Structures are given as C-alpha cells and as structure tokens.
Short mmCIF file of C-alpha atoms and ligand atoms in Angstrom, two decimals:
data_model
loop_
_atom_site.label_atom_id
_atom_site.label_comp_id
_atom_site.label_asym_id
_atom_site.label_seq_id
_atom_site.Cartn_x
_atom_site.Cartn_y
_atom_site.Cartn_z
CA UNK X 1449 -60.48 -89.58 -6.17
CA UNK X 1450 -60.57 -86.74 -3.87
CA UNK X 1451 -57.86 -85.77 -1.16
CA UNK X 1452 -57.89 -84.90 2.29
CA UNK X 1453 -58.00 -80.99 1.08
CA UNK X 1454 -61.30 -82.25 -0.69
CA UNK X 1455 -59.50 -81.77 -4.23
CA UNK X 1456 -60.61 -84.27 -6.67
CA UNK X 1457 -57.44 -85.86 -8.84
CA UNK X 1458 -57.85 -87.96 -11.64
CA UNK X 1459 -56.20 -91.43 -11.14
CA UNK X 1460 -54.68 -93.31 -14.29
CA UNK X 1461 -56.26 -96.46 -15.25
CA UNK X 1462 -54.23 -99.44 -14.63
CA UNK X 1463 -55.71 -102.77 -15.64
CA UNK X 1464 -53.68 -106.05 -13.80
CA UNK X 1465 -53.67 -108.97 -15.86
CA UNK X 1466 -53.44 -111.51 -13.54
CA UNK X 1467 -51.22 -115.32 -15.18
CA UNK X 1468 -50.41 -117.27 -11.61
CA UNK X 1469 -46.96 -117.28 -10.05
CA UNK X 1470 -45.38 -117.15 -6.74
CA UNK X 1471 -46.91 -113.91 -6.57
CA UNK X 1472 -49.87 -115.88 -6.23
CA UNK X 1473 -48.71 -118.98 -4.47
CA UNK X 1474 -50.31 -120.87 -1.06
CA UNK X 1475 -48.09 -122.51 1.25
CA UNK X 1476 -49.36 -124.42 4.49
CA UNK X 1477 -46.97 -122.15 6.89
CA UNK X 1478 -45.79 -119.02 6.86
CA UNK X 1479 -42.70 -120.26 7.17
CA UNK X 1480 -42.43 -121.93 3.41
CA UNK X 1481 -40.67 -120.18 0.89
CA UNK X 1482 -40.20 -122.78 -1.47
CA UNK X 1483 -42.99 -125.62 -0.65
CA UNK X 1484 -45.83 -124.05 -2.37
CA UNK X 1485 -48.58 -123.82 -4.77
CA UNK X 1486 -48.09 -121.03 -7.19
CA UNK X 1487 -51.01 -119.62 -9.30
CA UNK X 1488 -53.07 -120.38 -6.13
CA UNK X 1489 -54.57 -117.15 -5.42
CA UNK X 1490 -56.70 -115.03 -7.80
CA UNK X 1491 -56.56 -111.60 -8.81
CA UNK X 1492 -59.16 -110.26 -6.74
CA UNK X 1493 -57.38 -111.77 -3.53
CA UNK X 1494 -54.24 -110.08 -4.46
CA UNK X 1495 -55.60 -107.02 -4.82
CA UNK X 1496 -58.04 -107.17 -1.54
CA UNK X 1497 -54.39 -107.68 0.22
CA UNK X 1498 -53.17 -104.11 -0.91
CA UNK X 1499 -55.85 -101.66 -1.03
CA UNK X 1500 -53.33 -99.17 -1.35
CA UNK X 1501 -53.48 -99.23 -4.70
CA UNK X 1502 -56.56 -98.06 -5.31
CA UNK X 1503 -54.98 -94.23 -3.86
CA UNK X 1504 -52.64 -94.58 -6.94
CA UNK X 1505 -54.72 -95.92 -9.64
CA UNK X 1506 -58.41 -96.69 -11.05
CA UNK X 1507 -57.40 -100.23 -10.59
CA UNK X 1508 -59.35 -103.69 -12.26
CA UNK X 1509 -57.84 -106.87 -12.21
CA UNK X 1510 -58.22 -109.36 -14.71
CA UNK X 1511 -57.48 -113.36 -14.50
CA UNK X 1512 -56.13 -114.62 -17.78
CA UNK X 1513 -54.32 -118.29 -16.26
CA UNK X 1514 -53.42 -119.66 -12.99
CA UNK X 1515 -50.40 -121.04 -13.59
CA UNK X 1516 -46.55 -121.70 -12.84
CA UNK X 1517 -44.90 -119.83 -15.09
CA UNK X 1518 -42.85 -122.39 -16.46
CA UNK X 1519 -46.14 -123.86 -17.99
CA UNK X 1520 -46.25 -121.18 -19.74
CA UNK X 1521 -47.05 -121.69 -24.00
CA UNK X 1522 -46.96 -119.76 -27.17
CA UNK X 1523 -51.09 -119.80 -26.84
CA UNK X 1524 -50.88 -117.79 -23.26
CA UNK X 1525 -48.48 -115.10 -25.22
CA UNK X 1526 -50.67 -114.63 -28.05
CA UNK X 1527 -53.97 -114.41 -25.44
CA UNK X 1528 -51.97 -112.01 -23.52
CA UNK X 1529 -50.86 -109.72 -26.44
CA UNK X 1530 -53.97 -109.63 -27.98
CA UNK X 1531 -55.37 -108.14 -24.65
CA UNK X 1532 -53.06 -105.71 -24.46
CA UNK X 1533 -53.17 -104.36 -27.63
CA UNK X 1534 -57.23 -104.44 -27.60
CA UNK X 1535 -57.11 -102.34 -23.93
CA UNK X 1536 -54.88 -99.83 -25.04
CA UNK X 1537 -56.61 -99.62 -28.65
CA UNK X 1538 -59.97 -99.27 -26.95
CA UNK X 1539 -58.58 -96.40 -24.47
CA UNK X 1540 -59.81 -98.91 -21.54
CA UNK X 1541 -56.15 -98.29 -19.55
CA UNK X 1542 -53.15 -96.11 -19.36
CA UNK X 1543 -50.87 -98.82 -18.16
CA UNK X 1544 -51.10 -102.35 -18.01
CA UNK X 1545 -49.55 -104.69 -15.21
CA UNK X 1546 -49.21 -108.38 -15.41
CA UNK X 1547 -48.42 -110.37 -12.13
CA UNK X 1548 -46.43 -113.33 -13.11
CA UNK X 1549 -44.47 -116.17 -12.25
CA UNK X 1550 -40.95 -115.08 -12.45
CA UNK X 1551 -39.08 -118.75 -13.92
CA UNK X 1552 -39.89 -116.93 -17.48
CA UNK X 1553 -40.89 -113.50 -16.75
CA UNK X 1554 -38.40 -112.41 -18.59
CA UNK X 1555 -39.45 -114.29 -21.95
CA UNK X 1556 -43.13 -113.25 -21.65
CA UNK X 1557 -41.49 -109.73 -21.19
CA UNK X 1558 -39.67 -109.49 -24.04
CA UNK X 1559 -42.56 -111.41 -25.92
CA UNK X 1560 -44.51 -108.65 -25.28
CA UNK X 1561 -41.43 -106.46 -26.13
CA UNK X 1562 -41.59 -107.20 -29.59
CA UNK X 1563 -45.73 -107.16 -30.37
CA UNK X 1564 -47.78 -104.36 -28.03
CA UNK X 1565 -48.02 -101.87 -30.53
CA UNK X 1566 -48.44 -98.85 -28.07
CA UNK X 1567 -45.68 -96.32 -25.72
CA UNK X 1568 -48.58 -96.76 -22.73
CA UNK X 1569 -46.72 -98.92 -20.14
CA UNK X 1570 -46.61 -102.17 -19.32
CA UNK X 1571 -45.23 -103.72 -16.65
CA UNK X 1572 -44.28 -107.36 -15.39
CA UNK X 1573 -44.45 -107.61 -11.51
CA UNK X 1574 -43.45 -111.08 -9.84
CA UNK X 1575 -42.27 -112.57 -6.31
CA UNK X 1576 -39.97 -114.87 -5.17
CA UNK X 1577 -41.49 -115.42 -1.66
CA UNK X 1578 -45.54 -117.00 -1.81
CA UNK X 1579 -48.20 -114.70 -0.90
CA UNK X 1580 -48.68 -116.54 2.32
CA UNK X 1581 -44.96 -116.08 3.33
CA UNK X 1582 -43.35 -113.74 6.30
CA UNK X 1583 -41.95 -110.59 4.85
CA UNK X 1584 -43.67 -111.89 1.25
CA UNK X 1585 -42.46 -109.51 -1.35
CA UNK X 1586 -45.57 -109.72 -3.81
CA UNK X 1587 -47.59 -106.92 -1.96
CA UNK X 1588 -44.71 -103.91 -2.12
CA UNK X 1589 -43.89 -104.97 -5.88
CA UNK X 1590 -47.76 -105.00 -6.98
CA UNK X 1591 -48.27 -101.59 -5.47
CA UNK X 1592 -44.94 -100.42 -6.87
CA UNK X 1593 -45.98 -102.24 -10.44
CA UNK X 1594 -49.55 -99.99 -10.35
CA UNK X 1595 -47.89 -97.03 -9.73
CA UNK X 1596 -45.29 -97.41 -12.37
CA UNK X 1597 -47.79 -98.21 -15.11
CA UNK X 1598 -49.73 -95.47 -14.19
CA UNK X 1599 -46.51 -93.18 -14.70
CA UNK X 1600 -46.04 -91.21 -17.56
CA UNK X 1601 -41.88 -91.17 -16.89
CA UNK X 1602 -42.76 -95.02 -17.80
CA UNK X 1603 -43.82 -94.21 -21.40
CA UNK X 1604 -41.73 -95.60 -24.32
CA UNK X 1605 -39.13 -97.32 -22.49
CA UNK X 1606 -40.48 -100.49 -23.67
CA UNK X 1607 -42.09 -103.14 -21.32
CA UNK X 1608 -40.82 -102.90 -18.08
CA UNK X 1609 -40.06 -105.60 -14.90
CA UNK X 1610 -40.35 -104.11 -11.47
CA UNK X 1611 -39.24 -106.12 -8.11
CA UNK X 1612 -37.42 -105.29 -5.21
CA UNK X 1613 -37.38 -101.67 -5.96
CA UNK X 1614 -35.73 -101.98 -9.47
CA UNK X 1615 -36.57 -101.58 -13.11
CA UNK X 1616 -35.43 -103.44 -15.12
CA UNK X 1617 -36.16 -103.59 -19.05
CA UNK X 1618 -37.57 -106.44 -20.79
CA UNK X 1619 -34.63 -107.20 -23.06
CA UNK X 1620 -31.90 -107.61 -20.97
CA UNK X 1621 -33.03 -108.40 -17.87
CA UNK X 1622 -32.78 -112.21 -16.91
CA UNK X 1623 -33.60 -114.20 -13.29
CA UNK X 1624 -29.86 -114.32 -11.96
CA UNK X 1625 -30.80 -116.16 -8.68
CA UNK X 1626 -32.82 -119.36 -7.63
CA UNK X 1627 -34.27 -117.84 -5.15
CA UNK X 1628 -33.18 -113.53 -3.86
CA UNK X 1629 -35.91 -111.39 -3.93
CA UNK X 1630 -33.39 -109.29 -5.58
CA UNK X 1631 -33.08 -111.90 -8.69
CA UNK X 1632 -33.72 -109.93 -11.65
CA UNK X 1633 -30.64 -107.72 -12.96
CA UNK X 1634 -29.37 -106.68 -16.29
CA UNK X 1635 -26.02 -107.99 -15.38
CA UNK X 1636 -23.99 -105.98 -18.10
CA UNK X 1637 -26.37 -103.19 -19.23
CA UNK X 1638 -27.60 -102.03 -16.02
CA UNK X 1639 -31.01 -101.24 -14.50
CA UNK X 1640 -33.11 -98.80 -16.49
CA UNK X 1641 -34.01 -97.08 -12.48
CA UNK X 1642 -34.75 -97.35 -9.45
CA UNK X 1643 -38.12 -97.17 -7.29
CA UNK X 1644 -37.66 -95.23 -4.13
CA UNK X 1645 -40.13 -94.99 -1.66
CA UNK X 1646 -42.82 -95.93 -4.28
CA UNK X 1647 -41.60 -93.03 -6.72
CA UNK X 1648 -39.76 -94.34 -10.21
CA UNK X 1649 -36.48 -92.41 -11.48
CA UNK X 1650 -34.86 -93.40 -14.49
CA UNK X 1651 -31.49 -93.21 -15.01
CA UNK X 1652 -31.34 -96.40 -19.07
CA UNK X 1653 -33.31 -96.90 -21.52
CA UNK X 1654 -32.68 -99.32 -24.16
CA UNK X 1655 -31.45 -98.12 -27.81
CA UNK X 1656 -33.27 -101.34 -29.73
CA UNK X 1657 -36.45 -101.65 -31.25
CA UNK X 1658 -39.44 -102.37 -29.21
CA UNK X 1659 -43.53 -101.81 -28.88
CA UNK X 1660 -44.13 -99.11 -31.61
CA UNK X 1661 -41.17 -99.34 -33.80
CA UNK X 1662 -41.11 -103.00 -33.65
CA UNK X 1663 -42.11 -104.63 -36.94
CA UNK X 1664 -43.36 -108.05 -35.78
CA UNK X 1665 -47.31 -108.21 -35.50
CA UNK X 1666 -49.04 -111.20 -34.02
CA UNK X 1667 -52.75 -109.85 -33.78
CA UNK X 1668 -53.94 -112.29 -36.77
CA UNK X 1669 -51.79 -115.26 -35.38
CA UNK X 1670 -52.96 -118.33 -33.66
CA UNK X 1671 -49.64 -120.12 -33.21
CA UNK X 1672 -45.61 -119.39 -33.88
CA UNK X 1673 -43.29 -121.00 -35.89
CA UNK X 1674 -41.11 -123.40 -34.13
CA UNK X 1675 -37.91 -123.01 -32.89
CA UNK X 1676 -35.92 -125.13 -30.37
CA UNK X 1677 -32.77 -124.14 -27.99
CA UNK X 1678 -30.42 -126.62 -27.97
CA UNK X 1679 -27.60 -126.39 -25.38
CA UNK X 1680 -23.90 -127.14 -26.08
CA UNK X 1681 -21.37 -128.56 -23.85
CA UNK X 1682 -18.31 -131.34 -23.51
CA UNK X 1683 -18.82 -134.21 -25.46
CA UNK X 1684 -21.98 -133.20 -27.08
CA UNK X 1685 -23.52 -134.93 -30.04
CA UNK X 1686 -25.47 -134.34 -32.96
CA UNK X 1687 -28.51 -136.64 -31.81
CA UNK X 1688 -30.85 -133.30 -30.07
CA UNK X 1689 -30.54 -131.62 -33.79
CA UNK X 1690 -30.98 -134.28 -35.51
CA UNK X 1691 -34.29 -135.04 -33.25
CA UNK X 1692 -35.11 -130.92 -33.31
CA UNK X 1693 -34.97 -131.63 -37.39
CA UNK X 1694 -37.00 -134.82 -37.31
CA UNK X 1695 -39.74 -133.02 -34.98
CA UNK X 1696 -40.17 -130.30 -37.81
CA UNK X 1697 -38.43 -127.30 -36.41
CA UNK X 1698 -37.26 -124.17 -38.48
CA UNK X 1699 -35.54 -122.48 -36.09
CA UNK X 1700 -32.59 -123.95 -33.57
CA UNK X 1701 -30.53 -121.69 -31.00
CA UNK X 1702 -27.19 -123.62 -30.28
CA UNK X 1703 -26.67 -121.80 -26.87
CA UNK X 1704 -22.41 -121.99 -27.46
CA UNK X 1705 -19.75 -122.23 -25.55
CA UNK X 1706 -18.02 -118.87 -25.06
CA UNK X 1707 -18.33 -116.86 -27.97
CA UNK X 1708 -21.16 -119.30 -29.26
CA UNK X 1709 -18.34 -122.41 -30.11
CA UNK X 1710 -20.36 -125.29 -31.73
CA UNK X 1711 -18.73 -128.85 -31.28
CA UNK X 1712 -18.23 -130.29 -34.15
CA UNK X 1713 -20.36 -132.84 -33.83
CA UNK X 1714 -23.18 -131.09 -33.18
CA UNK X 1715 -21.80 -129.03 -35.97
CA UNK X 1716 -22.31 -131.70 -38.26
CA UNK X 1717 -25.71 -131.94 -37.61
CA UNK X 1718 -26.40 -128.27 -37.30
CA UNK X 1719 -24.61 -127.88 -41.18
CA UNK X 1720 -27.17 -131.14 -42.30
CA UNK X 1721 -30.31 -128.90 -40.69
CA UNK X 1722 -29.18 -125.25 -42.65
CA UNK X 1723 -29.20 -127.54 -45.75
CA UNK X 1724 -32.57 -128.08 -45.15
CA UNK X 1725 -33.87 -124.94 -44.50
CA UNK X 1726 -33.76 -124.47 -40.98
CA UNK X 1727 -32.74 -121.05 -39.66
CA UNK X 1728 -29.48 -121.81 -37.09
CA UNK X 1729 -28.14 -118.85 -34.70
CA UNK X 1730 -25.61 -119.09 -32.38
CA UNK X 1731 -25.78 -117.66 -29.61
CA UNK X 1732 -23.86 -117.78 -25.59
CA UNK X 1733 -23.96 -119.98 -22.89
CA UNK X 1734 -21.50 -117.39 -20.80
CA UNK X 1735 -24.83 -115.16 -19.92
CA UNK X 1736 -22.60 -112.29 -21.03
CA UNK X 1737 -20.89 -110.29 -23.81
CA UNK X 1738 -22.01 -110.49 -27.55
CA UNK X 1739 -22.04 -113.44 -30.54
CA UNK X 1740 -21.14 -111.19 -33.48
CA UNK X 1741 -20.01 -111.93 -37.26
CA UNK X 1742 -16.07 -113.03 -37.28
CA UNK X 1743 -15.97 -116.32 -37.04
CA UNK X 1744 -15.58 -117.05 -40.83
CA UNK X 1745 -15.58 -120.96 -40.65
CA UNK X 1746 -19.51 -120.06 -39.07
CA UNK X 1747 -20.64 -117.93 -41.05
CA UNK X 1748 -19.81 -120.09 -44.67
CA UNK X 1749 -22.10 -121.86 -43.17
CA UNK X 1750 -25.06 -119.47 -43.15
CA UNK X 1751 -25.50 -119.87 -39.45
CA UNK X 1752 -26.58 -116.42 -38.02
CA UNK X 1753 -25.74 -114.58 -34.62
CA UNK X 1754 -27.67 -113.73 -31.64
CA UNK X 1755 -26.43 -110.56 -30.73
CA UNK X 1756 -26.40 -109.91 -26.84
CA UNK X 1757 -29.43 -112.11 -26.25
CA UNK X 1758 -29.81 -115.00 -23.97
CA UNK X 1759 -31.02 -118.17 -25.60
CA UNK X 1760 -34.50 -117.98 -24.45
CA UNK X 1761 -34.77 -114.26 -25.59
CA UNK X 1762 -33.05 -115.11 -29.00
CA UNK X 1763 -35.71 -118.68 -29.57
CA UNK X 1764 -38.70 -115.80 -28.92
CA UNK X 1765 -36.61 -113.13 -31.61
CA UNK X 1766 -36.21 -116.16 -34.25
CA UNK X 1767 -39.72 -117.19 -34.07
CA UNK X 1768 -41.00 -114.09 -34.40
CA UNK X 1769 -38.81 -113.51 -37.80
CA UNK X 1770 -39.55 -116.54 -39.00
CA UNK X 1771 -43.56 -115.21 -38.73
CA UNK X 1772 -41.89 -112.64 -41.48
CA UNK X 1773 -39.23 -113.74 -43.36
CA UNK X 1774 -36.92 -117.04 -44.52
CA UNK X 1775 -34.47 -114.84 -45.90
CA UNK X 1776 -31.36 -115.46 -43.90
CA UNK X 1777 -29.90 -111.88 -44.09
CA UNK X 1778 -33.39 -110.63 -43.34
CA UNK X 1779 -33.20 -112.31 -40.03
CA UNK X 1780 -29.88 -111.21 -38.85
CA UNK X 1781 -30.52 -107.45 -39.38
CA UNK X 1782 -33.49 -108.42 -36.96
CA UNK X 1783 -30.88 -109.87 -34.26
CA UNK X 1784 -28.73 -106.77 -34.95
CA UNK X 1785 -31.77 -103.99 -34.56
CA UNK X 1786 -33.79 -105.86 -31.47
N1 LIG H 1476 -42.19 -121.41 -10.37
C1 LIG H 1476 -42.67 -120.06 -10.10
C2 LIG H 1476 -43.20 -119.49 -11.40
O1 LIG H 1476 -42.45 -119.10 -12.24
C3 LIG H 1476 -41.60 -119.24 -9.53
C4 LIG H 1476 -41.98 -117.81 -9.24
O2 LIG H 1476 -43.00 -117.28 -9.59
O3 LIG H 1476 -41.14 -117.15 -8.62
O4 LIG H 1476 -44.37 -119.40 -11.56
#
C-alpha cells in the first residue's frame, strides 16, 4: 500500500473465514435486534461494508458455512481447522479471522485452541446486534478483528475473541449475557487487553497449553469421539446417563452442582457407565472457581475433574483426549495442563 507521503508499507495478510452469525444476520427493520436471520449475508458483503480494512490488511474473505452458530457440528470444526492449519502451512496469511455466530464462539475458539498448530494469530470476531441493525456492532469488531490478526503483539497468546473493544482468550472466555454487546468476559481470569481506538495492548496471557505446544492433532480426522454434557440439578435421575450410555458415548461431563456434587442417583448411573468404560469428569454448574481432586468418595470411583473449564469447553477437552488416550490418568493430566 502506499501512504499519503507516497511511502509504500507492506500490509499483513489476513484471510476472514467467513461461518454465518449475527454478524451476518438480515432483519426487515433497522429497528430488530433480535428478529433476524443470521448467516444471511456473505463474506464479500461484510467486507464491501468496511473498506477500511483494506488500509490495515491485504484482506480475502473466505465463506466456509452460513449458519447460526448453534448449528454448529464436529464436521464444521474439523473443515475449519484443517483450513487454518493448510493457510498458515502454505505461508498464504499472517493472521486468520473467523466471523462467527457468538451462541458457541467460545467452543469453536477453544476448538481451535487445542489443534492450529502455528503462534500466527487467529481471531474469532462476532456481533450481538444484525448487520442491518442501528448502531450494529459487527462493522467496528471486524475492522478491529483484521487489525488484531495482522498484529504481531497478537502472536502466541493462543486464539483470540475480539468484541466491543476487548480481548478475550479462547479458554476462558464464555458469552455472559443474552444479549450486551459487551457479552463476552473472562469472569474470574480477566481480559487478556484491551483495543483502544483500533490499537491492541495486552495486559494476560494464559499459562496453559495451546496452538503449538498443544498435543492434540486432528489433521487426519474425519469425526471425534463422542462425548455428552449432562446437567445436574434437584431431583435429577439417572435416566439422561443411562440414555448417553445406550446411545454409545465414551465421554459424559456431569456439569455439578457447586464444586461438581453428583446426585446420587445420577451417581448410580454415572458409577454403572465408568464400569463400562466410559470416561466421566465432573465438572461446575457455578460458572466459576475450580473442580479439583479431594473429594475422595469421587475419585474411588475413577471419575476425573475438569479443572476451571465450563462444561462445553471441558466436552471439546475430553473428546479431544479420548482421540489419544483411554488411560484415565492420561486424561486428567490433560484437564490439569489445558
Ligand atoms: N444465534 C446467533 C449465532 O450464534 C447469535 C449471534 O451470533 O450472536 O449464530
């Protein structure tokens, strides 16, 4: 590119995979934020509506799906990894963004966490407000998206989320609101920075595995084992394990009560599964704090622990194990490292 001074500057490449979303949605009047169509809009329309980009990057969108993102299936992840690692292994982009609907942004984040085998950026960019909206929020966060994966502070840090003028990192950041623009926070562990006036400062990073040092490969892989999330609560049963066991699962999450309590009915049926081979970890339905060791009664058992992770983020850690390893104390060193 060359600036007003006539210099010519050499803009990162940034490739935009583009998956659906709000950040893509239609609505019939400006005035609907939540009676929409999202995935409605392609790539090339989203970027046509902020040709600033193209004074921060060598920009080229791609469409991979056009979909809400709570469609979203193991098949998608594996498409979308694959890419990644082939555009980074092929030198075709320094940074990767990947507009998508925010309902699991956060799982396809740390997905993606776990398998791109490369320190180049990546970066998840949603919206909470359709592209058709007043004061939409999808055109600030996709220019604010390109510029962070075209960063070099961005390196490393693992794959990023950027909205509302925060970064957040893929492992502990979860959608805390229905419907704020300002939804995604790392309630405990903090934003890894800011983004002020389109520049990024860091302040976190996360100390557990990720991208390169991650061990978990899915390049040769055309599905992942599976693993249910079952939730627990007052009065609960045994009958959604015993189902999860009859359907062929190898994996269950029993999202506890406070610091992952199982009742003990479910318990009964959750002790009947281990026999059998499948892999049980407890982990929170509080949304905060840690399910360790300690609880001896638990852990005679065999069931494992989740760690600090949310349910959904500890289903996509057990299935990705389970791609490795059967070996129960295996697996927990994985929740302890990730
Ligand atoms: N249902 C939408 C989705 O996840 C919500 C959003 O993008 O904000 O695709």
């Amino acid at each position: 590119m060359k600036t007003a001074e006539g210099t010519i500057i050499q803009l990162p490449k940034v490739k935009i995979l583009a998956t659906g979303g709000t950040i893509a949605g239609s609505a019939l009047l400006k005035t609907q934020m939540s009676e929409y169509k999202a995935g409605a809009i392609g790539i090339q329309t989203l970027l046509d509506a902020v040709p600033q980009v193209k004074d921060h990057a060598d920009v080229s969108g791609e469409q991979i799906c056009q979909i809400s993102s709570n469609n979203i299936t193991d098949g998608i992840w594996l498409q979308i990894a694959k890419k990644v690692n082939a555009i980074f292994n092929n030198g075709e982009a320094e940074g990767i963004v990947i507009t998508h609907g925010t309902d699991t942004l956060e799982e396809t984040a740390y997905f993606l966490n776990l398998v791109i085998k490369s320190t180049n950026p990546v970066v998840l960019v949603g919206a909470m407000r359709p592209a058709t909206a007043i004061s939409a929020d999808g055109p600030i966060n996709l220019l604010n998206a390109v510029r962070l994966a075209g960063n070099p502070l961005a390196k490393n840090k693992g794959v990023l989320i950027a909205m509302n003028d925060e970064i957040n990192g893929a492992r502990d950041a979860t959608k805390t609101n229905t419907s704020h623009v300002n939804t995604f926070r790392a309630p405990e562990l903090g934003y890894m920075g800011y983004i002020n006036n389109g520049e990024a400062f860091f302040y976190n990073a996360s100390l557990r595995k990720h991208t390169l040092s991650s061990e978990f490969v899915v390049n040769d892989l055309d599905k992942l084992p599976y693993v249910e999330i079952i939730y627990g609560h007052a009065n609960d049963s045994r009958i959604l394990v015993d189902a999860a066991v009859e359907a062929g699962v190898r994996g269950i999450i029993y999202a506890g009560m406070g610091n992952g309590s199982i009742h003990e009915k479910a318990e009964e049926g959750l002790i009947a599964a281990q026999k059998k081979g499948v892999v049980i970890v407890r982990s929170s339905r509080c949304g905060n704090g840690t399910v360790k060791g300690g609880q001896v009664k638990y852990s005679k058992e065999n069931f494992l622990t989740g760690d600090s992770l949310s349910p959904q983020k500890a289903r996509i850690l057990l299935s990705l194990a389970l791609t490795k390893t059967n070996k129960l104390d295996e697996i927990q060193r994985m929740f302890n490292e990730y």
